[in-house]
Short mmCIF file of N, CA and C in Angstrom, two decimals:
data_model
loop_
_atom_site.label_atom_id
_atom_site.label_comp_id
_atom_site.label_asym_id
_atom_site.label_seq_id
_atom_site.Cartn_x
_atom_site.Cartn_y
_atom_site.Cartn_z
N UNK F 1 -25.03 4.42 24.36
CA UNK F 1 -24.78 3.01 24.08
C UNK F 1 -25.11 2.68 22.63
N UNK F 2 -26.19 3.42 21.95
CA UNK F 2 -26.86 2.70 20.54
C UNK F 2 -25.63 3.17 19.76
N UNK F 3 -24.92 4.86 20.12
CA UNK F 3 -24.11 5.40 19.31
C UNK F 3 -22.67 4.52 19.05
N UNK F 4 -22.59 3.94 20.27
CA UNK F 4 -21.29 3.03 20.42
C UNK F 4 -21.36 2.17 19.42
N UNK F 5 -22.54 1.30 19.55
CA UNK F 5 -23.16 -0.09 18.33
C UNK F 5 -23.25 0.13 17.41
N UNK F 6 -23.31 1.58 16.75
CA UNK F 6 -23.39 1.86 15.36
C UNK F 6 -22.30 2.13 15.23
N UNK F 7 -21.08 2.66 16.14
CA UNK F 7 -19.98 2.95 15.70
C UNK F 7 -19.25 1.72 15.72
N UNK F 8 -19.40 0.67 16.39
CA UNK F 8 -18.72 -0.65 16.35
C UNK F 8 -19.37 -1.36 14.92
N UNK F 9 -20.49 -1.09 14.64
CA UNK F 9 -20.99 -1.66 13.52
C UNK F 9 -20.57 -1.05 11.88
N UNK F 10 -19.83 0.19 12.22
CA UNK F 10 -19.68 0.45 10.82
C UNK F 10 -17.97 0.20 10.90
N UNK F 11 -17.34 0.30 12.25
CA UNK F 11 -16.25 -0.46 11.71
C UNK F 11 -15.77 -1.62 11.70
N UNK F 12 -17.08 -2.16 11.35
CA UNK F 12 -16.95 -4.26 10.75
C UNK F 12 -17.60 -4.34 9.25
N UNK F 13 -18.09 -3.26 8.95
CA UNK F 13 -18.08 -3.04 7.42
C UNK F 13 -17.01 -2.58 6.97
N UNK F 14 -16.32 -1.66 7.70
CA UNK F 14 -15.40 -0.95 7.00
C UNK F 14 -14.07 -2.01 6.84
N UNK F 15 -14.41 -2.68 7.43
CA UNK F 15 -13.02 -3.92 7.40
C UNK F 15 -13.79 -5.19 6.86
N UNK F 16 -14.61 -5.33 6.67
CA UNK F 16 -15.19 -6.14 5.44
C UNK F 16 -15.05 -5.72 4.03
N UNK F 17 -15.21 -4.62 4.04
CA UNK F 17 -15.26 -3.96 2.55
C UNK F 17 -13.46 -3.81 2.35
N UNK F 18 -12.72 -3.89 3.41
CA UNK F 18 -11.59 -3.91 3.44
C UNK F 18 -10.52 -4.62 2.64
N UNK F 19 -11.13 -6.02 3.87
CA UNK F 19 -10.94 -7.38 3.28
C UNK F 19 -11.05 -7.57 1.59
N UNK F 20 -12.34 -7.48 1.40
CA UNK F 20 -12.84 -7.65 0.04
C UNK F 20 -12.39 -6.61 -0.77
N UNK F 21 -11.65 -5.74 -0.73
CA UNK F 21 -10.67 -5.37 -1.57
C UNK F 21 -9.20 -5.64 -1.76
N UNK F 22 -8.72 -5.96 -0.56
CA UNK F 22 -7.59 -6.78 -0.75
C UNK F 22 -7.38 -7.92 -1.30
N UNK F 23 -8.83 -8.92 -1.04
CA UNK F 23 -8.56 -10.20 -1.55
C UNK F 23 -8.60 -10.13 -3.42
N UNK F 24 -8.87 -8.40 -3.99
CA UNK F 24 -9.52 -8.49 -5.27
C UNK F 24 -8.32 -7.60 -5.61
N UNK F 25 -6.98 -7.26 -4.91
CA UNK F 25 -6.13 -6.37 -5.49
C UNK F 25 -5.04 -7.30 -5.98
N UNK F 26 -4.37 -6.98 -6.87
CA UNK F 26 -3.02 -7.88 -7.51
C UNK F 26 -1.82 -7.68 -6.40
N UNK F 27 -1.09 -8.11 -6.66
CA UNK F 27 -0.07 -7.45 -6.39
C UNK F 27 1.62 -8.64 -7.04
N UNK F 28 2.41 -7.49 -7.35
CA UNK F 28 3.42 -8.59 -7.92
C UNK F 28 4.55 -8.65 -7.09
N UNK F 29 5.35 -9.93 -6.91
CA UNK F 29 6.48 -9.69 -6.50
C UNK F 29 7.79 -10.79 -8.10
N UNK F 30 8.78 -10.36 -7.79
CA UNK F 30 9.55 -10.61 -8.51
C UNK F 30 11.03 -10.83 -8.38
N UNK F 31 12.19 -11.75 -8.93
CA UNK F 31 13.36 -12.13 -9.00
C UNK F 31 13.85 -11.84 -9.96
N UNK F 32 15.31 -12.20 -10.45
CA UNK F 32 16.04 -12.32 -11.09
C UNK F 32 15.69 -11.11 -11.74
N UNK F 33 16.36 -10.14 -11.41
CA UNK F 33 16.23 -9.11 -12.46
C UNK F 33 14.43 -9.05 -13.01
N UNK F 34 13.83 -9.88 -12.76
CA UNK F 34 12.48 -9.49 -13.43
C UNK F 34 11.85 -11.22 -14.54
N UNK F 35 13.03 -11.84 -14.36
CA UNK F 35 13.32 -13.11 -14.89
C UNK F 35 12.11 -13.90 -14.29
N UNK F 36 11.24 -13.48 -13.52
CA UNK F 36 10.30 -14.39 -12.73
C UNK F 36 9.50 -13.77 -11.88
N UNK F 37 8.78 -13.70 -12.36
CA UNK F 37 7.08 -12.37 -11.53
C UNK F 37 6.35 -13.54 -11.14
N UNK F 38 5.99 -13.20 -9.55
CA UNK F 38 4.64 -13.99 -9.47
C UNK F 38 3.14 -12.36 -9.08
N UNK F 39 2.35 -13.13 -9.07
CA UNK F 39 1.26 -12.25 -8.48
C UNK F 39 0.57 -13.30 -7.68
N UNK F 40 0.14 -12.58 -6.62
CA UNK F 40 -0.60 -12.80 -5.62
C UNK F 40 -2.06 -11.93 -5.01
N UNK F 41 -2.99 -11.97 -4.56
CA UNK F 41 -3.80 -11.06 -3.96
C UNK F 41 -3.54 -10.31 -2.97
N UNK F 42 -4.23 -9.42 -2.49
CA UNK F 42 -3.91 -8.63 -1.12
C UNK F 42 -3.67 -9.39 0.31
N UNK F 43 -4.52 -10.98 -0.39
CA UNK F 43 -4.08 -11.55 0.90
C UNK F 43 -3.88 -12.48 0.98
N UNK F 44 -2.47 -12.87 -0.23
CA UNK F 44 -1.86 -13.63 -0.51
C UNK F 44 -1.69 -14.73 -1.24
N UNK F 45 -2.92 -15.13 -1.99
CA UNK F 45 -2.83 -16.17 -2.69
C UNK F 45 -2.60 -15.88 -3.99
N UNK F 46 -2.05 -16.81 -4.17
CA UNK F 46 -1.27 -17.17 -5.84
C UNK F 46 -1.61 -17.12 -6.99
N UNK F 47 -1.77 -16.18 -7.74
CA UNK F 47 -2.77 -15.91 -8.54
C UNK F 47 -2.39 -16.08 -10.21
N UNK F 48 -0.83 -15.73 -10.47
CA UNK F 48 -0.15 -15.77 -11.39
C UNK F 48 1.55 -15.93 -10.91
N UNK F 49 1.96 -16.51 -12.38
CA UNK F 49 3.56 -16.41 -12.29
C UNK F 49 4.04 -16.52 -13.58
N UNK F 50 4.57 -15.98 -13.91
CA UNK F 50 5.19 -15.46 -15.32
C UNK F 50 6.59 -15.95 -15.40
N UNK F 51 7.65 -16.65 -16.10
CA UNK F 51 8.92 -17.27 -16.47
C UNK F 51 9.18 -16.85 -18.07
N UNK F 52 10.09 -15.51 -17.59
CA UNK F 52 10.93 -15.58 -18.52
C UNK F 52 11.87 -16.65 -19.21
N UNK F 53 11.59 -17.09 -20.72
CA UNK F 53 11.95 -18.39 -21.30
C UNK F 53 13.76 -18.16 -20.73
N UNK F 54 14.65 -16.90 -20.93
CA UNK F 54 15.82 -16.77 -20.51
C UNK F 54 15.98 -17.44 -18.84
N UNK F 55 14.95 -17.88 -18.28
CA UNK F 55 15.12 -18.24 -16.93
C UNK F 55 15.27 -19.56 -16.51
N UNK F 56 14.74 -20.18 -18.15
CA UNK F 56 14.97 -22.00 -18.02
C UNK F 56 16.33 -22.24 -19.07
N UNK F 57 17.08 -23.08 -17.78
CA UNK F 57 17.93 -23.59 -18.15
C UNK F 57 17.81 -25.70 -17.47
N UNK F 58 17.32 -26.22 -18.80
CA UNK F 58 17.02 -27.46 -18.25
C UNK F 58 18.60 -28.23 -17.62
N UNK F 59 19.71 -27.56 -17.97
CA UNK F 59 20.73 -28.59 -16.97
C UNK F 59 20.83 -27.53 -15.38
N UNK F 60 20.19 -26.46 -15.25
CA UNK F 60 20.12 -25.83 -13.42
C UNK F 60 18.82 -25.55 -12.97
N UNK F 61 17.89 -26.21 -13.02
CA UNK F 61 16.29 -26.38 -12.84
C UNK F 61 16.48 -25.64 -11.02
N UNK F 62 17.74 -25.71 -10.55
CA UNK F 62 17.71 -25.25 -8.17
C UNK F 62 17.20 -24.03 -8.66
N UNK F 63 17.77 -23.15 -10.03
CA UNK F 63 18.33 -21.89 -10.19
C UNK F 63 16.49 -21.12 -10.35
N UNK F 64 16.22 -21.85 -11.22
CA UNK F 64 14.96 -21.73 -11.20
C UNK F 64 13.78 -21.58 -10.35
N UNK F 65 13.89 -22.85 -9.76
CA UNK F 65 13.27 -23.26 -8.56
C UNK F 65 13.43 -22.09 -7.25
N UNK F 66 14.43 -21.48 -7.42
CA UNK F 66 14.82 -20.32 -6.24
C UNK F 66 14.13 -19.68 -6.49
N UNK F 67 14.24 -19.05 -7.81
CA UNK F 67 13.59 -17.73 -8.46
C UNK F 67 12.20 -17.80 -8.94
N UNK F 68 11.99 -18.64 -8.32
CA UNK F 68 10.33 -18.73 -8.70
C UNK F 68 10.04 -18.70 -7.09
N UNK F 69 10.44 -19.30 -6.22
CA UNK F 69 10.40 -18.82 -4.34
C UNK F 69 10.71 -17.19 -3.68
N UNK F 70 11.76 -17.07 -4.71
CA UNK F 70 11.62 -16.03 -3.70
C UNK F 70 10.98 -14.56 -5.06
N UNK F 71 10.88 -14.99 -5.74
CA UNK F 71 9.42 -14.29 -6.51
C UNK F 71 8.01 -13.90 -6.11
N UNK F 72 7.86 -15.55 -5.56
CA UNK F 72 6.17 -15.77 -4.78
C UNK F 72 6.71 -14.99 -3.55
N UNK F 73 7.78 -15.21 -2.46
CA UNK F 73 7.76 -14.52 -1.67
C UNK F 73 8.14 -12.87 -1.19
N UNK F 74 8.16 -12.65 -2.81
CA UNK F 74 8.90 -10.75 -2.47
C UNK F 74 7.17 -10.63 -2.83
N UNK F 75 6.09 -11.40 -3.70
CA UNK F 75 4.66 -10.83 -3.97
C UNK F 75 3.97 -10.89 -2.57
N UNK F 76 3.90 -12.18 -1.65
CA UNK F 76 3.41 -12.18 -0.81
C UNK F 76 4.22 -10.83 0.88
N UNK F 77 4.87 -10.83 0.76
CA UNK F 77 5.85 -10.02 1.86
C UNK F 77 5.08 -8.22 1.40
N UNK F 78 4.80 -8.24 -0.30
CA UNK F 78 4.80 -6.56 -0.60
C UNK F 78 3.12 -6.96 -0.21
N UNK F 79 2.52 -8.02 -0.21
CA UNK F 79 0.79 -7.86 -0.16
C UNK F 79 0.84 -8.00 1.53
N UNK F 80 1.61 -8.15 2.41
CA UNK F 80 1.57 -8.86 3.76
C UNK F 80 1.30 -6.72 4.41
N UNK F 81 2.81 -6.01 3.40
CA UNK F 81 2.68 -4.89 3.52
C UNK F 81 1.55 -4.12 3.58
N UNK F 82 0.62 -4.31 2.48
CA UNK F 82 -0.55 -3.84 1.52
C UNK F 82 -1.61 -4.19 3.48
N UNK F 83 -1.89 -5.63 3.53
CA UNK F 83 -2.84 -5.50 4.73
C UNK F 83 -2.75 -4.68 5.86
N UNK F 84 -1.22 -4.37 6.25
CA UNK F 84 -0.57 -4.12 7.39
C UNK F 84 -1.12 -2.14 6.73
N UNK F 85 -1.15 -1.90 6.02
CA UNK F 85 -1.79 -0.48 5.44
C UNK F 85 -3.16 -0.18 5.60
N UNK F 86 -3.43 -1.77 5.06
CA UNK F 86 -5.21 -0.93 5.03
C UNK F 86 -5.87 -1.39 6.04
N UNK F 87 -5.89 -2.83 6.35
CA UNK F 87 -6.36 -2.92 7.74
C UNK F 87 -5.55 -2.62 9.21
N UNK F 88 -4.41 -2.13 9.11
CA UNK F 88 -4.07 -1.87 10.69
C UNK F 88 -4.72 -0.61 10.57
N UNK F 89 -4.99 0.24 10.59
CA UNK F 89 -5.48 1.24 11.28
C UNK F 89 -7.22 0.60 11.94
N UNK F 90 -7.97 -0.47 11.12
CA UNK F 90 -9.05 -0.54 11.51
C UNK F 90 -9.01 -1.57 12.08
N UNK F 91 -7.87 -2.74 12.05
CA UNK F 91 -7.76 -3.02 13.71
C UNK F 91 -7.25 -2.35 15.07
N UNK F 92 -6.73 -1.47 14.75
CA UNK F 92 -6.33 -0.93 15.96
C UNK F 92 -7.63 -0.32 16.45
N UNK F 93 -8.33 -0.09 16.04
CA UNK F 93 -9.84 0.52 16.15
C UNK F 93 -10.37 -0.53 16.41
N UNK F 94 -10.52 -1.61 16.08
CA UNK F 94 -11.29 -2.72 17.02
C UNK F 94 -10.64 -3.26 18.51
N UNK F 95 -9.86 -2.68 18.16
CA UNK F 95 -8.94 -2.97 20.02
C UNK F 95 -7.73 -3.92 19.53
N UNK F 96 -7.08 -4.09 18.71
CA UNK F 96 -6.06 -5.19 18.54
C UNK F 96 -6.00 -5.54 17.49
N UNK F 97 -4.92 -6.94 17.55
CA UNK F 97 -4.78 -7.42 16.10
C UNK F 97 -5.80 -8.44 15.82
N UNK F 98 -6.08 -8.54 14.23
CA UNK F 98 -6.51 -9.61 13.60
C UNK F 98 -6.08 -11.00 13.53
N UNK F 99 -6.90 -11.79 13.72
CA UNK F 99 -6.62 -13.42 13.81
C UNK F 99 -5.99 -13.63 12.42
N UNK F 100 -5.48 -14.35 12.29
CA UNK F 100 -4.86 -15.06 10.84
C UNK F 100 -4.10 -13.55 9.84
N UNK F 101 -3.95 -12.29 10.66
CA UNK F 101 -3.33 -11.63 9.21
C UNK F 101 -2.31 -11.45 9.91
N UNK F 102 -1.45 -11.93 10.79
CA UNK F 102 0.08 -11.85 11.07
C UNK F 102 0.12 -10.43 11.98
N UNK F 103 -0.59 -9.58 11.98
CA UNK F 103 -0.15 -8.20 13.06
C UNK F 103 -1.57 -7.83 14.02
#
């Protein structure tokens, strides 16, 4: 039984220390040819976004507006990837999925 508790106990560090590297990793996603990078963390928040000046055009601001969406969302989808790497194996080891990380 103690061996069990230490083995349940080191894998809630190991997915703490997990966590806390994902939330400290970059990650970029990007549009238009490259016309519009955002970065995000491992677990998802918004951290940067970069606009190529070739990407503003003040009479098509939608055009923009797209490419800055689906920028943030190719960064967040490749970091959604990134969790689904490092923590699924150590949820599946806790018996299931994680609350709030989507798997």
């Amino acid at each position: 039984m103690q061996q069990l508790l230490q083995q349940a106990q080191k894998m809630q560090q190991d997915l703490a220390q997990a966590q806390q590297e994902l939330a400290e990793t970059p990650v970029e996603g990007s549009a238009g040819g490259g016309l519009v990078k955002a970065v995000v963390t491992g677990t998802g928040e918004l951290t940067g976004l970069e606009i190529d000046p070739r990407a503003v055009d003040p009479e098509d601001t939608e055009t923009l507006a797209d490419l800055v969406l689906a920028a943030v969302r190719d960064a967040v989808a490749s970091a959604q990837q990134l969790q689904q790497t490092r923590l699924g194996p150590l949820a599946q080891g806790l018996g299931g999925s994680l609350p709030g990380l989507g798997f």
